[in-house]
Coordinates of N, CA and C and ligand atoms in Angstrom, one line a residue:
X1 N -1.5 11.3 4.7 CA -1.7 10.6 5.4 C -0.9 10.9 6.4
X2 N -1.3 10.6 8.0 CA -0.5 10.5 9.5 C -0.7 9.6 10.5
X3 N 0.0 8.7 10.4 CA -0.4 7.7 11.3 C -0.5 8.0 12.9
X4 N 0.3 9.1 13.3 CA 0.0 9.7 14.6 C 1.0 9.2 15.6
X5 N 1.6 8.1 15.2 CA 2.4 7.9 16.0 C 4.1 8.0 15.5
X6 N 5.1 7.5 16.3 CA 6.4 7.5 16.0 C 7.0 8.6 16.0
X7 N 8.0 9.2 15.4 CA 8.8 10.5 15.8 C 8.4 11.4 14.4
X8 N 7.8 10.9 13.5 CA 7.4 11.9 12.3 C 6.5 12.8 12.9
X9 N 7.5 14.3 12.5 CA 6.4 15.2 13.0 C 4.9 15.1 12.2
X10 N 4.1 15.7 12.9 CA 2.6 16.2 12.5 C 2.7 17.8 12.0
X11 N 2.5 17.9 10.6 CA 2.6 19.8 10.1 C 1.5 20.2 10.2
X12 N 1.5 21.3 10.6 CA -0.2 22.1 10.8 C 0.2 23.1 10.3
X13 N -0.1 23.6 9.0 CA 0.2 25.1 8.8 C -1.3 26.3 9.3
X14 N -0.8 27.1 9.7 CA -1.6 28.1 9.9 C -2.0 29.3 9.0
X15 N -2.6 29.2 7.9 CA -2.6 30.4 6.9 C -2.2 32.0 7.5
X16 N -1.0 32.5 7.2 CA -0.9 33.8 7.8 C -0.8 34.9 7.0
X17 N -1.6 35.1 6.3 CA -1.9 36.5 5.1 C -2.5 37.5 6.1
X18 N -3.4 37.5 6.7 CA -4.3 38.6 7.2 C -5.1 37.6 8.6
X19 N -5.6 38.2 9.6 CA -6.3 37.5 10.5 C -5.6 37.1 11.4
X20 N -6.1 36.1 12.4 CA -6.0 35.8 13.8 C -5.1 34.1 13.7
X21 N -4.1 34.5 12.7 CA -3.1 33.4 12.6 C -2.4 32.9 13.8
X22 N -1.8 33.8 14.9 CA -1.1 33.8 16.2 C -1.7 33.0 16.8
X23 N -3.1 33.3 16.9 CA -4.1 33.0 18.3 C -4.2 31.7 17.9
X24 N -4.3 31.3 16.6 CA -4.6 29.5 16.6 C -3.0 28.8 16.8
X25 N -2.1 29.0 16.1 CA -0.8 28.7 16.2 C -0.6 28.6 18.1
X26 N -0.9 29.7 19.0 CA -0.5 29.2 20.3 C -1.4 28.5 20.7
X27 N -2.5 28.2 20.5 CA -3.5 27.4 21.1 C -2.9 25.9 20.6
X28 N -2.4 25.6 19.3 CA -2.0 24.6 18.7 C -0.6 24.1 19.8
X29 N 0.1 25.3 20.2 CA 1.3 25.0 21.4 C 0.9 24.6 22.7
X30 N -0.1 25.3 22.8 CA -0.8 25.0 24.1 C -1.2 22.7 24.4
X31 N -1.5 22.7 23.0 CA -1.5 20.9 23.5 C -0.6 20.1 23.8
X32 N 0.7 20.7 23.5 CA 1.6 19.9 24.4 C 1.7 18.7 23.4
X33 N 1.9 18.9 22.2 CA 1.8 17.6 21.6 C 3.4 17.5 20.8
X34 N 4.1 16.6 21.3 CA 5.8 16.5 21.4 C 5.9 16.4 19.7
X35 N 4.7 15.3 18.8 CA 5.6 15.6 17.4 C 4.6 16.7 16.6
X36 N 4.0 17.4 17.4 CA 3.1 18.5 16.5 C 4.1 19.8 15.9
X37 N 4.4 20.1 14.8 CA 5.1 21.3 14.4 C 4.0 22.3 13.6
X38 N 4.3 23.6 14.2 CA 2.9 24.2 13.7 C 3.6 25.4 12.5
X39 N 3.6 25.6 11.6 CA 4.3 26.9 10.6 C 3.3 27.8 10.0
X40 N 3.7 28.7 9.7 CA 2.9 30.0 9.1 C 3.2 29.7 7.6
X41 N 1.9 30.1 7.3 CA 1.6 29.6 5.6 C 1.9 30.7 4.6
X42 N 2.6 31.4 4.0 CA 2.3 32.7 3.2 C 2.8 32.8 2.0
X43 N 3.2 31.6 1.6 CA 3.5 31.3 0.0 C 2.9 29.9 -0.7
X44 N 2.6 29.6 -2.1 CA 2.6 28.4 -2.5 C 3.3 27.7 -2.1
X45 N 4.7 28.0 -1.9 CA 5.5 26.7 -1.6 C 5.3 26.4 -0.5
X46 N 5.0 27.1 0.6 CA 4.7 26.5 2.0 C 3.9 25.6 2.5
X47 N 3.0 25.4 1.0 CA 1.7 24.8 1.2 C 2.4 23.0 1.5
X48 N 3.6 22.8 0.6 CA 3.7 21.6 0.3 C 4.5 20.7 1.8
X49 N 4.0 19.6 1.9 CA 4.7 18.9 3.3 C 3.1 19.1 4.0
X50 N 2.3 19.9 4.0 CA 1.5 20.0 5.4 C 0.5 18.5 5.6
X51 N 0.3 18.7 6.8 CA -0.5 17.3 6.9 C -2.0 17.8 7.3
X52 N -2.2 19.5 7.8 CA -3.3 19.8 7.6 C -3.2 21.4 7.4
X53 N -4.1 22.1 7.8 CA -4.2 23.5 7.5 C -5.2 24.3 8.2
X54 N -5.0 25.4 9.0 CA -6.1 26.3 9.4 C -6.3 27.7 8.4
X55 N -7.5 27.7 8.8 CA -7.8 28.9 7.8 C -8.0 29.8 8.9
X56 N -7.4 30.7 9.2 CA -8.0 32.3 10.5 C -9.3 32.9 10.2
X57 N -10.0 33.3 10.9 CA -10.7 34.5 10.8 C -10.1 35.6 10.8
X58 N -10.5 36.3 10.2 CA -10.3 37.8 9.5 C -11.1 38.5 9.1
X59 N -10.7 38.8 7.5 CA -11.7 39.9 6.4 C -11.2 38.7 5.2
X60 N -12.6 38.0 5.2 CA -12.2 37.3 4.0 C -12.0 38.0 2.3
X61 N -12.6 38.9 2.6 CA -12.2 39.7 1.0 C -10.7 40.0 1.0
X62 N -10.3 40.5 2.2 CA -8.6 40.8 2.1 C -8.1 39.6 2.0
X63 N -8.0 38.6 2.5 CA -7.6 37.1 2.7 C -7.4 36.7 1.0
X64 N -8.8 36.7 0.2 CA -8.7 36.2 -0.7 C -7.9 36.9 -1.7
X65 N -8.2 38.1 -1.7 CA -7.1 39.2 -2.6 C -6.0 38.6 -2.1
X66 N -5.5 38.2 -1.1 CA -3.8 37.9 -0.9 C -3.5 36.8 -1.3
X67 N -4.6 35.9 -0.9 CA -4.4 34.1 -1.6 C -4.0 34.4 -3.2
X68 N -5.0 35.4 -4.0 CA -4.8 35.2 -5.4 C -3.6 36.2 -5.7
X69 N -3.0 37.4 -4.9 CA -1.9 37.8 -5.5 C -0.8 37.4 -5.3
X70 N -0.5 36.5 -4.3 CA 0.2 35.4 -3.9 C 0.4 34.2 -4.7
X71 N -0.6 33.9 -5.5 CA -1.0 32.6 -6.7 C -0.8 31.4 -5.8
X72 N -1.8 31.3 -4.6 CA -2.5 30.5 -3.4 C -3.7 30.2 -3.8
X73 N -4.5 30.7 -4.3 CA -5.6 29.9 -5.0 C -5.9 28.5 -5.6
X74 N -5.3 28.8 -6.6 CA -5.2 27.3 -7.1 C -4.8 26.5 -6.5
X75 N -3.2 26.4 -6.1 CA -2.7 25.2 -5.4 C -3.7 24.5 -3.6
X76 N -3.9 26.1 -3.2 CA -4.6 25.5 -1.9 C -5.7 24.5 -2.3
X77 N -6.5 25.4 -3.3 CA -8.0 24.5 -3.7 C -7.6 23.2 -4.0
X78 N -6.6 23.0 -5.2 CA -6.3 21.5 -5.6 C -6.1 20.3 -4.2
X79 N -5.2 21.2 -3.0 CA -4.9 20.3 -1.9 C -6.2 19.9 -1.2
X80 N -7.0 21.1 -1.2 CA -8.1 20.7 -0.3 C -8.8 19.6 -1.2
X81 N -9.1 20.0 -2.0 CA -9.7 18.9 -3.1 C -9.2 17.6 -3.0
X82 N -7.9 17.6 -3.1 CA -7.4 16.1 -3.0 C -7.3 15.3 -1.5
X83 N -7.7 16.5 -0.8 CA -8.4 15.6 0.7 C -7.3 16.3 1.9
X84 N -6.8 17.2 1.6 CA -6.0 17.7 2.8 C -6.9 18.3 4.0
X85 N -6.7 17.8 5.1 CA -7.5 18.2 6.4 C -7.3 19.7 6.6
X86 N -8.7 20.5 6.5 CA -8.5 21.9 6.7 C -9.6 22.3 7.7
X87 N -9.2 23.4 8.2 CA -10.1 23.9 9.2 C -10.4 25.1 9.0
X88 N -11.7 25.7 8.3 CA -11.9 27.4 8.6 C -13.0 28.1 9.4
X89 N -12.3 28.5 10.2 CA -13.2 29.8 11.1 C -13.0 30.9 10.6
X90 N -14.1 31.1 10.6 CA -15.1 32.7 10.3 C -14.6 32.9 8.9
X91 N -14.0 33.6 8.8 CA -13.5 34.1 7.5 C -13.4 32.7 6.6
X92 N -12.5 31.7 7.4 CA -11.8 30.6 6.6 C -13.1 30.2 5.8
X93 N -14.3 29.9 6.8 CA -15.4 29.5 6.5 C -15.7 29.7 5.0
X94 N -16.1 31.0 5.4 CA -16.2 31.8 4.2 C -15.2 31.5 2.5
X95 N -13.9 31.7 3.1 CA -13.4 31.2 1.8 C -13.5 29.9 1.3
X96 N -13.9 28.9 2.1 CA -13.8 27.3 1.8 C -15.1 26.9 1.1
X97 N -16.4 28.0 1.3 CA -17.8 27.7 1.0 C -18.1 27.6 -0.7
X98 N -18.9 26.8 -1.0 CA -19.0 26.9 -2.7 C -19.8 28.1 -2.8
X99 N -20.7 28.7 -1.8 CA -21.4 29.7 -2.0 C -21.7 30.4 -1.3
X100 N -21.5 31.8 -1.6 CA -21.3 33.0 -0.7 C -22.7 34.1 -1.1
X101 N -23.7 34.3 -0.6 CA -24.7 34.8 -1.0 C -24.1 36.1 -1.7
X102 N -24.8 36.7 -2.5 CA -24.3 38.3 -3.0 C -22.7 38.3 -3.8
X103 N -22.4 36.8 -3.9 CA -20.7 37.0 -4.2 C -21.0 36.2 -5.7
X104 N -20.7 36.8 -6.6 CA -20.9 35.9 -8.3 C -19.7 34.1 -8.1
X105 N -18.5 34.4 -7.5 CA -17.8 33.7 -7.3 C -17.1 33.3 -6.1
X106 N -17.1 32.3 -5.5 CA -16.3 32.0 -4.2 C -15.0 31.8 -4.3
X107 N -14.4 31.7 -3.2 CA -12.7 31.8 -3.4 C -11.9 30.4 -3.6
X108 N -12.0 29.6 -2.6 CA -11.5 28.5 -2.9 C -13.0 27.6 -3.4
X109 N -13.9 27.3 -2.8 CA -14.9 26.7 -3.7 C -15.0 25.6 -3.5
X110 N -14.5 24.9 -2.3 CA -14.6 23.5 -2.1 C -15.7 23.1 -1.3
X111 N -16.3 24.0 -0.1 CA -17.3 23.1 0.5 C -19.0 23.2 0.2
X112 N -19.6 22.0 0.1 CA -20.9 22.1 -0.4 C -21.8 23.0 0.9
X113 N -21.5 24.0 1.1 CA -22.4 25.1 1.9 C -22.5 26.3 1.2
X114 N -23.6 26.9 1.6 CA -23.6 28.3 1.0 C -23.8 29.2 2.3
X115 N -23.0 30.4 2.5 CA -23.2 31.3 3.6 C -23.5 32.5 3.4
X116 N -23.6 33.1 3.9 CA -23.9 34.8 4.4 C -23.3 35.5 5.4
X117 N -22.4 36.3 4.7 CA -21.5 37.2 5.6 C -21.9 37.7 6.3
X118 N -21.6 38.0 7.5 CA -22.1 39.0 8.7 C -23.2 38.3 8.9
X119 N -23.8 37.3 9.3 CA -25.4 37.0 9.4 C -25.6 37.4 10.8
X120 N -24.5 37.6 11.7 CA -24.7 37.8 13.1 C -24.8 39.0 13.4
X121 N -24.4 40.2 12.6 CA -24.5 41.6 12.8 C -23.1 42.1 12.5
X122 N -23.1 43.6 13.2 CA -22.0 44.1 12.9 C -20.7 43.6 14.2
X123 N -19.6 43.8 14.1 CA -18.7 43.9 15.1 C -19.0 44.3 16.6
X124 N -20.1 45.5 16.8 CA -20.7 45.8 18.1 C -21.5 45.0 18.6
X125 N -22.2 43.9 17.7 CA -23.2 43.2 17.8 C -22.2 41.3 18.2
X126 N -20.9 41.5 18.2 CA -20.4 40.2 18.9 C -20.8 39.8 20.1
X127 N -20.7 38.5 20.1 CA -21.6 37.9 21.3 C -20.6 36.3 21.6
X128 N -20.5 35.8 22.9 CA -20.0 34.7 23.2 C -21.4 34.1 23.9
X129 N -21.2 32.8 23.9 CA -22.4 31.6 24.0 C -21.6 30.8 24.3
X130 N -22.4 29.4 25.0 CA -22.2 28.3 25.1 C -22.8 27.5 23.9
X131 N -21.9 26.6 23.6 CA -22.4 25.4 22.5 C -21.8 24.0 23.2
X132 N -22.9 23.0 22.9 CA -22.2 21.4 22.9 C -22.0 21.7 21.3
X133 N -21.0 20.5 20.8 CA -20.5 19.9 19.7 C -20.0 18.9 19.9
X134 N -20.4 18.3 18.4 CA -20.2 16.6 18.2 C -18.7 16.7 18.3
X135 N -18.1 15.7 19.0 CA -16.4 15.6 19.2 C -16.0 16.2 20.1
X136 N -16.7 17.1 20.7 CA -16.0 18.0 21.7 C -16.6 17.4 23.3
X137 N -16.0 16.8 24.0 CA -16.1 15.9 25.0 C -16.5 17.0 26.6
X138 N -16.9 16.6 27.0 CA -17.0 17.0 28.5 C -18.2 18.5 28.5
X139 N -18.0 19.5 29.3 CA -18.9 20.3 29.3 C -19.0 21.3 28.2
X140 N -20.0 22.4 28.1 CA -20.5 22.9 27.1 C -19.3 23.9 26.8
X141 N -18.8 24.4 25.5 CA -17.7 25.2 25.4 C -18.5 26.7 25.4
X142 N -17.7 27.8 25.7 CA -17.6 29.1 25.5 C -17.1 29.5 24.3
X143 N -17.9 30.1 22.8 CA -17.4 30.3 21.8 C -17.5 31.8 21.7
X144 N -16.7 32.6 20.5 CA -16.9 33.9 20.4 C -17.3 34.0 19.1
X145 N -18.2 34.9 18.7 CA -19.0 35.0 17.6 C -18.5 36.8 16.9
X146 N -17.9 37.1 16.0 CA -17.6 38.3 15.8 C -17.7 38.5 14.2
X147 N -19.1 39.0 13.8 CA -19.1 39.4 12.4 C -19.3 38.0 11.7
X148 N -19.7 37.2 12.6 CA -19.7 35.7 11.8 C -20.5 35.4 10.7
X149 N -20.2 34.4 9.9 CA -20.8 34.2 8.7 C -22.3 33.2 9.1
X150 N -23.6 33.1 8.5 CA -24.5 32.0 8.5 C -24.2 31.3 7.7
X151 N -24.6 29.9 8.3 CA -24.6 28.8 7.0 C -26.5 28.4 6.3
X152 N -26.5 29.4 5.5 CA -28.1 29.4 5.0 C -28.3 27.9 4.1
X153 N -27.1 27.1 3.5 CA -27.5 25.9 3.3 C -26.4 25.1 3.1
X154 N -26.5 23.7 3.0 CA -25.7 22.5 3.3 C -26.0 21.5 2.1
X155 N -24.9 20.6 1.8 CA -25.0 19.8 0.9 C -25.6 18.6 1.7
X156 N -26.0 17.7 0.7 CA -26.2 16.4 1.0 C -25.0 15.9 2.5
X157 N -24.0 15.9 2.0 CA -23.0 15.2 3.0 C -22.4 16.0 3.9
X158 N -23.1 17.0 4.0 CA -22.4 17.8 4.8 C -23.1 17.4 6.6
X159 N -22.1 17.3 7.0 CA -22.6 17.1 8.8 C -22.6 18.3 9.7
X160 N -23.7 18.6 10.3 CA -23.9 19.5 10.8 C -23.7 18.7 12.6
X161 N -22.2 19.8 13.1 CA -21.6 19.5 14.5 C -22.3 20.1 15.2
X162 N -22.7 21.5 15.4 CA -22.9 22.2 16.1 C -24.0 23.1 15.9
X163 N -25.2 23.9 16.7 CA -26.0 25.0 16.1 C -26.4 25.8 17.3
X164 N -26.8 26.9 16.9 CA -26.9 28.1 17.6 C -28.1 28.5 17.1
X165 N -29.6 28.1 18.0 CA -30.9 28.7 17.8 C -31.1 28.0 16.4
X166 N -30.7 26.9 16.0 CA -31.3 26.2 15.2 C -30.2 26.4 13.9
X167 N -29.3 27.6 14.1 CA -28.7 27.9 12.7 C -27.2 27.0 12.8
X168 N -27.0 26.4 11.8 CA -25.8 25.3 11.8 C -24.3 26.6 12.0
X169 N -23.4 26.0 13.1 CA -22.1 27.0 13.3 C -21.1 26.2 13.3
X170 N -21.0 25.0 13.3 CA -19.9 24.2 12.6 C -20.6 22.9 11.8
X171 N -20.0 22.6 10.6 CA -19.8 21.6 10.0 C -18.8 21.0 9.6
X172 N -19.0 19.5 9.3 CA -18.0 18.7 8.4 C -18.4 18.4 7.3
X173 N -17.3 18.2 6.2 CA -17.8 17.6 4.8 C -16.6 16.9 4.6
X174 N -16.2 15.5 4.9 CA -15.2 14.5 4.1 C -13.7 15.3 5.3
X175 N -13.1 16.1 4.3 CA -11.7 16.8 4.9 C -12.0 17.7 5.6
X176 N -12.9 18.6 5.4 CA -13.3 19.6 5.6 C -14.2 20.0 6.9
X177 N -13.5 20.9 7.7 CA -14.4 21.6 8.9 C -14.3 23.1 9.1
X178 N -15.7 23.4 9.4 CA -15.7 25.0 9.6 C -16.4 25.3 10.8
X179 N -15.8 26.4 11.4 CA -16.7 26.9 12.3 C -16.8 28.5 12.3
X180 N -18.3 29.0 12.4 CA -18.8 30.2 12.1 C -18.3 31.1 13.5
X181 N -17.5 30.6 14.6 CA -17.1 31.0 15.7 C -15.7 30.7 15.9
X182 N -15.1 31.6 17.2 CA -13.6 31.5 17.0 C -13.1 31.0 18.2
X183 N -12.8 29.8 18.0 CA -12.0 29.0 19.4 C -10.8 29.4 20.1
X184 N -10.2 30.0 18.7 CA -8.8 30.6 19.4 C -8.4 31.6 20.1
X185 N -9.7 32.4 20.3 CA -10.1 33.7 21.3 C -10.0 33.3 22.7
X186 N -10.2 32.0 23.1 CA -10.6 31.4 24.3 C -9.6 30.5 24.9
X187 N -9.3 30.2 25.9 CA -8.5 29.0 26.7 C -8.9 27.5 26.4
X188 N -9.9 27.5 25.6 CA -9.7 25.8 25.5 C -9.4 25.4 24.2
X189 N -8.9 24.5 24.8 CA -7.8 23.9 23.6 C -8.8 22.5 23.1
X190 N -10.0 22.3 23.3 CA -10.6 21.1 23.0 C -11.0 21.1 21.6
X191 N -11.3 22.3 20.7 CA -11.6 22.2 19.1 C -10.1 22.1 18.5
X192 N -8.8 22.6 18.7 CA -7.6 22.6 18.2 C -7.3 20.8 18.2
X193 N -7.6 20.2 19.7 CA -7.7 18.5 19.7 C -8.2 18.3 19.0
X194 N -9.6 18.7 18.6 CA -10.9 18.0 17.8 C -9.8 17.9 15.9
X195 N -9.7 18.9 16.0 CA -8.9 19.3 14.6 C -7.8 18.4 14.1
X196 N -6.8 18.1 15.3 CA -5.6 17.4 15.4 C -6.2 15.9 15.3
X197 N -7.5 15.2 15.7 CA -8.0 14.0 15.5 C -8.4 14.1 14.3
X198 N -8.8 14.8 14.1 CA -9.4 15.0 12.6 C -8.6 14.6 11.4
X199 N -7.5 15.2 11.5 CA -6.4 14.9 10.6 C -5.5 13.5 10.6
X200 N -5.8 13.3 12.2 CA -4.8 12.1 12.5 C -5.9 10.6 11.6
X201 N -7.5 11.0 11.8 CA -8.2 10.0 11.5 C -8.2 9.9 9.7
X202 N -8.1 10.7 9.2 CA -8.2 10.9 7.4 C -7.2 10.1 7.2
Ligands
LIG301 N1 -17.1 39.1 8.7 C1 -15.8 38.8 8.0 C2 -16.0 38.7 6.5 O1 -17.0 38.5 6.3 C3 -15.6 37.5 9.1 C4 -15.1 37.9 10.4 C5 -14.7 37.3 11.0 O2 -13.6 36.3 10.2 N2 -14.3 37.1 12.3 O3 -14.9 38.6 6.0

């Protein structure tokens, strides 16, 4: 738990084994928060002492194998189950989901959602759309979907924060937030601010 005030740094890790970690780090930096410290996470030891962690988009199979290879699955799962604030974007959403259609086991197995990979089609079918999202004040936000997962079912205490054509694209359950899209690929810092507020609220 972090009070948000004083000089104690707020330490946010960005998983940096594969995928869009640099873009997330850049957006966090752009928030200009004086006590925010952003750190790339590539080993189990680096998971210690974090106030929150972002799991970036990329390729969930590769990320899962790398997490396994570096002995990070168990410690990361335990930290998240113990309440570490986490935001999974796209592939990160797949890692967090308890259910992944067509896969016998899920990687982190933490959030009560079942997802279908590549719900929105191939790379060539990537698209940008505007959404309204609970907790994101102001105008509609432009967001990018790239081979994004779809949420096919949600547990009872999973809140849907945003939908596109009736399909959930952003959800929250306790300490966990997931978005099917990539806010780190636009100039809009509101989603990263939202995550920081989420971290501070827990
Ligand atoms: N389709 C990818 C997967 O299944 C996720 C794509 C993304 O993160 N942009 O892992």
